[in-house]
Amino acid sequence: MPMLSKYRDLRRAIRDDAIVPYFQPVVELSNRRLLGFEVLARWPESKRGFLGPADFIRQAEESGLIQSLTESLMCQACKVASTWPGSLRLSVNLSTSQLRNRLLARQLRSVVEGAGFSMDRITMEITESALLGDVGTARDVVRSLKDAGIRLAIDDFGTGYSSLNHLRALPFDILKVDASFVRSMTLRREDRKIVAAVVGLGHSLGLTTVAEGVEEQVQSEMLICLGCHVGQGWLYGKAVPAAEATEMVNAEPSRELPSYPSQDVALTVVSALEALPGERLAQLRAIYEGAPVGICFLDRQLRYVSLNQRLAEINNLPVEAHLGRTVAAVLPRVYEVIRFRLDAALKGEATAFEITMEGRSLLANYQPARDEVGEVVGVSVAVIDVTRRKQAEHALREVETQYLRAAGNSSQVAWTADPNGLILDVHPQWSLLTGLPQEEVLGNGWQQSLHPDDLPHVLSEWSRSIMTGSPLDVEYRIRCADGDWLWMHIRAAARKSEQGQVVRWYGTAEEMGREARGHPPVSSAQTGFAFSEQS
């Protein structure tokens, strides 16, 4: 009799809508944008006080009242959500017994549309255990829900025994990572790998992955790094009654966005990436092989564990000639030069240096590779061939030297400037002509001795040439050491790269005559204009 009384109370509560929906927010992890709510059942005013679902859901299943309870909750929830933006969705849990009801889709449509809501805004969550009974009927019911426009989620994924079969056989849209794995992923590397594997599986099958039980910011950051896009949990809000859920919806535009995952979290997550499926590994391989830099990983014995084709080309050996062999065996002469740097990397010290190998100039960077507890497990090596750049720099210096030498034998004073207009060098004849030290001309120093009437025009013309790469041709007066003004004719032309960018300015200064009258010098600070490397 007590049991009958308990069922009687439950039946009355369902009839009177005393069991009400509470709403737990589901958000986009990267920006906390509200996507919808999971609908949870609460019985706040029972004779035994506030009752959670664990206290009455089993009773509803045992008494055959679970369908009536689900319809009551969905009707109430849909009426509340019908006033919300159309982008927000509702998720509702189904029980095992409901998957034996072949009329389920028709009954739910009647409830949802009767409440003024849309079926395509509903997600039904199904646990793995719910599919273990009459599998044939369950599959038919699930497909009928899908045909009705409802999205399907497999809940608590990873805690059952036949998940992969279900994913293959049934039209699921969403994969929900069980909260137990999410809560412990910051503590256990194994659970972090499991979450990474589930997220990767979702990606490979084209499913949305939702993480349950997100309670700490570090968990959210790890999930973002692993590629999980949606989450729910106390970090974003507990289950709340309808009025508070509506307040949350109305306040949505003013929500603050979280910061990006920290570097420490991102590095910790890297240790789980090997658990991702072939698609992610293929992406990483493409990045590795497509890099314009030679890359390899050496273990603690300095053996090549992996390397890309670019590094093999730099070493003039095939990839297979490296793998499993030590640097000393592959490049014995080079090893003697870089040995102490490799040893330093194994001790935790990063190093970058330039080395010449067989007539080529190489820039190398050695970084210690650490595991999740900070121990050095090998050396990450990056090498770039800068031979052509070195040759170009040497040729440029040779051209400049020859230019200054040849110009010094004429009546003109030769000078060079960088792409931004800063004077790099000037022939010694400048000092003989003006009495001014060469170092005072370098950079923007030449502006200090210009006649104030000439300075604005000269700066304008020089700026135009720098911006457009067009030749410079101006005349101006320079104050000499003896106080006289010397008229100069300045010409300059740009040397450009193959891509059309200015790499140097080559110029001449030709004397045109003296003007013997003094005038106070003007600094570039007074004009409000000066060239710099940021110009």
PDB file of C-alpha atoms in Angstrom, residues 404 407-414 426-436 438 509 511:
ATOM      1  CA  LEU A 404      81.619  54.521 -52.979  1.00  0.00           C
ATOM      2  CA  ALA A 407      82.177  57.887 -56.830  1.00  0.00           C
ATOM      3  CA  GLY A 408      84.996  59.074 -54.613  1.00  0.00           C
ATOM      4  CA  ASN A 409      87.173  59.537 -57.675  1.00  0.00           C
ATOM      5  CA  SER A 410      84.711  62.048 -59.178  1.00  0.00           C
ATOM      6  CA  SER A 411      83.532  65.520 -58.201  1.00  0.00           C
ATOM      7  CA  GLN A 412      80.463  64.014 -56.548  1.00  0.00           C
ATOM      8  CA  VAL A 413      80.094  62.697 -52.975  1.00  0.00           C
ATOM      9  CA  ALA A 414      78.548  59.225 -52.878  1.00  0.00           C
ATOM     10  CA  VAL A 426      78.891  58.589 -47.000  1.00  0.00           C
ATOM     11  CA  HIS A 427      82.205  59.018 -48.778  1.00  0.00           C
ATOM     12  CA  PRO A 428      85.016  60.757 -46.770  1.00  0.00           C
ATOM     13  CA  GLN A 429      85.037  63.492 -49.426  1.00  0.00           C
ATOM     14  CA  TRP A 430      81.956  64.891 -47.670  1.00  0.00           C
ATOM     15  CA  SER A 431      84.100  65.992 -44.719  1.00  0.00           C
ATOM     16  CA  LEU A 432      86.669  67.591 -47.040  1.00  0.00           C
ATOM     17  CA  LEU A 433      83.911  69.476 -48.824  1.00  0.00           C
ATOM     18  CA  THR A 434      81.851  70.680 -45.812  1.00  0.00           C
ATOM     19  CA  GLY A 435      84.194  70.344 -42.858  1.00  0.00           C
ATOM     20  CA  LEU A 436      81.504  68.294 -41.097  1.00  0.00           C
ATOM     21  CA  GLN A 438      80.915  61.873 -41.487  1.00  0.00           C
ATOM     22  CA  ALA A 509      75.795  65.018 -53.615  1.00  0.00           C
ATOM     23  CA  GLU A 511      78.604  71.025 -54.980  1.00  0.00           C
TER      24      GLU A 511
END
